[in-house]
Amino acid sequence: MTDILQNISKIEQRIQKACRENNRHRDEVKLLLATKTVPASRIKIAIEAGYTLIAENRIQEVKEKYDELKSIKHTSHFIGHLQSNKIKELLRYDISCLHSLDRITLAEKLDRRLKFENKQLDVLIQVNTSFEESKFGVHPQNAPLLVEQVSRLGNIRIKGLMTIGLFSADTEKVRKCFRLLKNLSEKIKNLQFQNVEMKELSMGMSQDLETAIAEGATIIRVGTAIFGQRDTPDSFYWNENK
Ligand SMILES: *Cc1c(COP(=O)(O)O)cnc(C)c1O
């Protein structure tokens, strides 16, 4: 329990320092808790400490933890790769934003289901800024077209972009990914598509959150630095059925 609270306090200090150094207000940056593999009892501790934005990578885990977290007020996003056969389930669990929309076929199926259920959903478009095969996301060149196509679907509201930066100890290489996402978001803003907002930039994780904040992140997604090392390698979540 105390480990989580201490870790959160360290992360909070890192966020505040990065905001100060880059002339940003603390409230421009939301801390999202990436809770894959973390039991609901531990997630609760963080939510009770006031960090109420959480996200899973797999519907199965959303489902497993749903009942235990239901009684405590929080907001759920989804940050994992979404297969189209999981859309119905996604909509069953009060997810308010999908960070990983990366293809039109998925968007069309999602929109159809949303219409059927008379619901709307906020989404971010996931962009592959590191050009690594292993990661999901639309190629940056194809992102404006995808945004335009999705903007015509009535029940999906685009709120911004998301990326997973390169895994590298070389900060400048990581920075390139985040800067690419920021530039892309400016470019898309200028195209002024109807029904599209470019206000959120979801980027930065435990290792690279300072760089992401420097480059304009509005949502940072932190797991390990708060909940500790995971036993399951990330490749399990990121390469699934590719
Ligand atoms: C796991 C995960 C994170 C958090 O990564 P950490 O390195 O544990 O902070 C962020 N974003 C996505 C998409 C993830 O799957």
Short mmCIF file of C-alpha atoms and ligand atoms in Angstrom, two decimals:
data_model
loop_
_atom_site.label_atom_id
_atom_site.label_comp_id
_atom_site.label_asym_id
_atom_site.label_seq_id
_atom_site.Cartn_x
_atom_site.Cartn_y
_atom_site.Cartn_z
CA MET A 1 0.00 0.00 0.00
CA THR A 2 2.63 2.51 1.05
CA ASP A 3 4.72 1.64 -1.97
CA ILE A 4 1.94 2.88 -4.25
CA LEU A 5 1.44 6.12 -2.35
CA GLN A 6 5.17 6.79 -2.24
CA ASN A 7 5.52 6.04 -5.94
CA ILE A 8 2.62 8.32 -6.80
CA SER A 9 4.18 11.09 -4.82
CA LYS A 10 7.45 10.63 -6.74
CA ILE A 11 5.61 10.69 -10.06
CA GLU A 12 3.69 13.78 -8.97
CA GLN A 13 6.99 15.50 -8.24
CA ARG A 14 8.39 14.49 -11.62
CA ILE A 15 5.28 15.85 -13.37
CA GLN A 16 5.41 19.12 -11.46
CA LYS A 17 9.10 19.59 -12.18
CA ALA A 18 8.61 18.90 -15.90
CA CYS A 19 5.69 21.33 -16.00
CA ARG A 20 7.73 24.03 -14.26
CA GLU A 21 10.68 23.56 -16.58
CA ASN A 22 8.49 23.80 -19.66
CA ASN A 23 6.19 26.62 -18.54
CA ARG A 24 3.16 24.42 -18.41
CA HIS A 25 0.42 24.35 -15.79
CA ARG A 26 0.14 21.17 -13.78
CA ASP A 27 -3.54 20.92 -14.67
CA GLU A 28 -2.72 20.71 -18.39
CA VAL A 29 -1.35 17.21 -17.81
CA LYS A 30 -3.55 14.32 -16.70
CA LEU A 31 -1.96 11.31 -15.08
CA LEU A 32 -3.55 8.13 -16.37
CA LEU A 33 -2.84 4.95 -14.43
CA ALA A 34 -1.94 2.07 -16.75
CA THR A 35 -3.26 -0.83 -14.69
CA LYS A 36 -2.57 -3.95 -16.75
CA THR A 37 -1.71 -6.94 -14.49
CA VAL A 38 -2.45 -4.87 -11.36
CA PRO A 39 -5.10 -6.33 -9.01
CA ALA A 40 -8.15 -4.18 -8.29
CA SER A 41 -7.21 -3.89 -4.60
CA ARG A 42 -4.01 -2.06 -5.56
CA ILE A 43 -5.69 0.10 -8.18
CA LYS A 44 -8.15 1.21 -5.52
CA ILE A 45 -5.35 2.65 -3.38
CA ALA A 46 -4.31 4.96 -6.21
CA ILE A 47 -7.88 5.98 -6.99
CA GLU A 48 -8.49 6.78 -3.34
CA ALA A 49 -5.39 8.96 -3.38
CA GLY A 50 -7.17 11.08 -5.99
CA TYR A 51 -5.82 9.64 -9.24
CA THR A 52 -9.11 8.62 -10.75
CA LEU A 53 -8.23 8.10 -14.41
CA ILE A 54 -7.35 4.47 -15.14
CA ALA A 55 -6.92 2.33 -18.25
CA GLU A 56 -6.55 -1.30 -19.19
CA ASN A 57 -5.13 -2.98 -22.30
CA ARG A 58 -7.38 -6.02 -22.43
CA ILE A 59 -11.13 -6.34 -22.10
CA GLN A 60 -10.63 -9.49 -20.06
CA GLU A 61 -8.92 -7.46 -17.33
CA VAL A 62 -11.55 -4.71 -17.49
CA LYS A 63 -14.15 -7.38 -16.90
CA GLU A 64 -12.28 -9.07 -14.04
CA LYS A 65 -11.81 -5.86 -12.06
CA TYR A 66 -15.09 -4.16 -12.92
CA ASP A 67 -17.20 -5.23 -9.96
CA GLU A 68 -14.56 -4.46 -7.37
CA LEU A 69 -13.95 -0.97 -8.74
CA LYS A 70 -17.58 -0.13 -9.48
CA SER A 71 -18.30 1.35 -6.06
CA ILE A 72 -15.44 3.85 -6.20
CA LYS A 73 -15.75 6.88 -8.45
CA HIS A 74 -13.29 6.84 -11.34
CA THR A 75 -12.97 7.22 -15.11
CA SER A 76 -11.94 4.35 -17.39
CA HIS A 77 -10.14 4.63 -20.69
CA PHE A 78 -8.90 1.79 -22.90
CA ILE A 79 -5.32 1.87 -24.16
CA GLY A 80 -4.83 -1.59 -25.64
CA HIS A 81 -5.11 -2.89 -29.17
CA LEU A 82 -8.78 -3.52 -29.83
CA GLN A 83 -9.98 -6.41 -31.96
CA SER A 84 -13.30 -5.77 -33.63
CA ASN A 85 -14.88 -8.82 -32.03
CA LYS A 86 -14.39 -7.11 -28.64
CA ILE A 87 -16.34 -3.94 -29.46
CA LYS A 88 -19.57 -5.04 -27.80
CA GLU A 89 -17.73 -5.85 -24.62
CA LEU A 90 -15.84 -2.57 -24.61
CA LEU A 91 -19.15 -0.71 -24.62
CA ARG A 92 -20.47 -2.75 -21.75
CA TYR A 93 -17.96 -1.46 -19.21
CA ASP A 94 -18.35 2.33 -19.13
CA ILE A 95 -15.15 3.08 -21.03
CA SER A 96 -15.23 6.80 -21.86
CA CYS A 97 -12.29 7.03 -24.25
CA LEU A 98 -10.53 4.61 -26.59
CA HIS A 99 -6.89 5.65 -27.14
CA SER A 100 -6.08 3.11 -29.81
CA LEU A 101 -8.27 3.68 -32.84
CA ASP A 102 -5.91 2.97 -35.74
CA ARG A 103 -7.92 1.67 -38.68
CA ILE A 104 -11.09 2.56 -40.55
CA THR A 105 -12.50 -0.97 -40.51
CA LEU A 106 -12.51 -0.90 -36.71
CA ALA A 107 -13.99 2.62 -36.66
CA GLU A 108 -16.85 1.62 -38.95
CA LYS A 109 -17.74 -1.41 -36.87
CA LEU A 110 -17.49 0.61 -33.69
CA ASP A 111 -19.72 3.35 -35.09
CA ARG A 112 -22.31 0.84 -36.21
CA ARG A 113 -22.49 -0.67 -32.75
CA LEU A 114 -22.60 2.76 -31.09
CA LYS A 115 -25.54 3.73 -33.28
CA PHE A 116 -27.29 0.50 -32.38
CA GLU A 117 -26.81 1.23 -28.68
CA ASN A 118 -27.56 4.93 -29.12
CA LYS A 119 -24.20 5.90 -27.61
CA GLN A 120 -21.27 8.18 -28.43
CA LEU A 121 -17.61 7.42 -27.75
CA ASP A 122 -14.54 9.65 -27.46
CA VAL A 123 -11.47 8.29 -29.23
CA LEU A 124 -7.86 9.15 -29.87
CA ILE A 125 -6.16 8.09 -33.06
CA GLN A 126 -3.10 5.93 -32.32
CA VAL A 127 -0.13 6.80 -34.49
CA ASN A 128 2.98 4.69 -34.95
CA THR A 129 5.63 7.37 -34.52
CA SER A 130 8.54 5.00 -33.92
CA PHE A 131 8.06 3.02 -37.12
CA GLU A 132 8.57 -0.20 -35.19
CA GLU A 133 6.82 -3.20 -36.67
CA SER A 134 5.85 -4.43 -33.25
CA LYS A 135 3.65 -1.48 -32.45
CA PHE A 136 0.15 -0.73 -33.56
CA GLY A 137 -0.97 2.61 -34.87
CA VAL A 138 -1.61 4.28 -38.20
CA HIS A 139 1.43 5.44 -40.18
CA PRO A 140 1.86 9.21 -39.64
CA GLN A 141 1.38 9.89 -43.35
CA ASN A 142 -1.98 8.16 -43.33
CA ALA A 143 -3.24 9.75 -40.12
CA PRO A 144 -4.97 12.83 -41.66
CA LEU A 145 -6.93 10.61 -44.05
CA LEU A 146 -7.98 8.29 -41.23
CA VAL A 147 -9.10 11.28 -39.16
CA GLU A 148 -11.13 12.58 -42.08
CA GLN A 149 -12.79 9.21 -42.65
CA VAL A 150 -13.58 8.74 -38.97
CA SER A 151 -14.90 12.30 -38.69
CA ARG A 152 -17.76 11.36 -41.00
CA LEU A 153 -18.96 8.65 -38.64
CA GLY A 154 -21.65 10.18 -36.48
CA ASN A 155 -21.16 8.47 -33.14
CA ILE A 156 -17.39 8.67 -32.73
CA ARG A 157 -15.81 11.90 -31.50
CA ILE A 158 -12.10 12.34 -32.14
CA LYS A 159 -10.41 14.18 -29.26
CA GLY A 160 -6.75 13.90 -30.21
CA LEU A 161 -3.84 11.57 -30.87
CA MET A 162 -1.97 8.88 -28.97
CA THR A 163 1.42 7.25 -29.42
CA ILE A 164 3.85 4.90 -27.74
CA GLY A 165 7.32 6.39 -28.09
CA LEU A 166 10.40 4.47 -29.11
CA PHE A 167 11.98 2.40 -26.33
CA SER A 168 15.35 3.90 -26.15
CA ALA A 169 17.69 5.37 -23.59
CA ASP A 170 18.43 8.04 -26.19
CA THR A 171 16.11 10.85 -25.14
CA GLU A 172 16.48 12.67 -28.45
CA LYS A 173 15.20 9.66 -30.39
CA VAL A 174 12.21 9.42 -28.08
CA ARG A 175 11.63 13.15 -28.36
CA LYS A 176 11.40 12.81 -32.15
CA CYS A 177 8.39 10.50 -31.76
CA PHE A 178 6.57 12.89 -29.45
CA ARG A 179 7.39 15.90 -31.60
CA LEU A 180 6.10 14.08 -34.65
CA LEU A 181 2.80 13.46 -32.86
CA LYS A 182 2.53 17.10 -31.77
CA ASN A 183 3.26 18.36 -35.32
CA LEU A 184 0.75 15.95 -36.76
CA SER A 185 -1.86 17.20 -34.34
CA GLU A 186 -1.21 20.82 -35.43
CA LYS A 187 -1.42 19.79 -39.06
CA ILE A 188 -4.74 18.02 -38.52
CA LYS A 189 -6.08 20.97 -36.53
CA ASN A 190 -5.35 23.22 -39.51
CA LEU A 191 -7.33 20.92 -41.80
CA GLN A 192 -10.41 21.84 -39.71
CA PHE A 193 -12.36 18.64 -40.09
CA GLN A 194 -15.92 18.83 -38.79
CA ASN A 195 -16.51 17.00 -35.56
CA VAL A 196 -12.78 16.65 -34.77
CA GLU A 197 -10.94 18.11 -31.79
CA MET A 198 -7.16 17.93 -31.44
CA LYS A 199 -6.93 18.84 -27.78
CA GLU A 200 -5.48 15.64 -26.31
CA LEU A 201 -1.98 14.28 -26.84
CA SER A 202 -1.67 10.95 -25.04
CA MET A 203 2.06 10.22 -24.86
CA GLY A 204 4.74 9.46 -22.30
CA MET A 205 5.08 6.54 -19.88
CA SER A 206 7.13 5.74 -16.75
CA GLN A 207 10.46 6.19 -18.51
CA ASP A 208 9.84 9.14 -20.76
CA LEU A 209 7.12 11.27 -19.17
CA GLU A 210 9.37 14.33 -18.80
CA THR A 211 10.17 14.32 -22.51
CA ALA A 212 6.49 13.91 -23.33
CA ILE A 213 5.47 16.80 -21.10
CA ALA A 214 8.15 18.95 -22.70
CA GLU A 215 6.68 18.13 -26.11
CA GLY A 216 3.10 18.90 -25.15
CA ALA A 217 1.53 15.75 -23.66
CA THR A 218 -1.89 16.29 -22.08
CA ILE A 219 -2.25 12.69 -20.86
CA ILE A 220 0.68 10.63 -19.63
CA ARG A 221 0.14 6.91 -19.07
CA VAL A 222 2.08 5.49 -16.16
CA GLY A 223 2.14 1.91 -14.90
CA THR A 224 5.45 0.49 -13.70
CA ALA A 225 6.65 3.57 -11.84
CA ILE A 226 3.52 3.44 -9.69
CA PHE A 227 2.60 -0.23 -9.37
CA GLY A 228 6.00 -1.87 -9.84
CA GLN A 229 7.45 -4.22 -12.45
CA ARG A 230 5.05 -6.49 -14.29
CA ASP A 231 5.64 -10.22 -14.72
CA THR A 232 4.06 -10.26 -18.14
CA PRO A 233 6.21 -8.70 -20.87
CA ASP A 234 4.60 -5.80 -22.75
CA SER A 235 4.98 -7.72 -26.00
CA PHE A 236 2.09 -9.84 -24.77
CA TYR A 237 -0.10 -6.76 -24.89
CA TRP A 238 1.40 -5.00 -27.85
CA ASN A 239 1.91 -7.76 -30.39
CA GLU A 240 -1.24 -9.69 -29.75
CA ASN A 241 -2.61 -11.24 -32.94
CA LYS A 242 -0.83 -8.81 -35.15
C1 LIG B 1 1.66 -0.48 -20.15
C2 LIG B 1 1.37 0.74 -20.93
C3 LIG B 1 1.74 2.00 -20.46
C4 LIG B 1 2.50 2.22 -19.17
O1 LIG B 1 3.81 1.78 -19.31
P1 LIG B 1 4.85 1.84 -18.07
O2 LIG B 1 6.16 1.74 -18.72
O3 LIG B 1 4.53 0.69 -17.21
O4 LIG B 1 4.63 3.13 -17.38
C5 LIG B 1 1.40 3.09 -21.25
N1 LIG B 1 0.75 2.96 -22.42
C6 LIG B 1 0.39 1.76 -22.89
C7 LIG B 1 -0.33 1.68 -24.20
C8 LIG B 1 0.68 0.61 -22.18
O5 LIG B 1 0.33 -0.57 -22.67
#
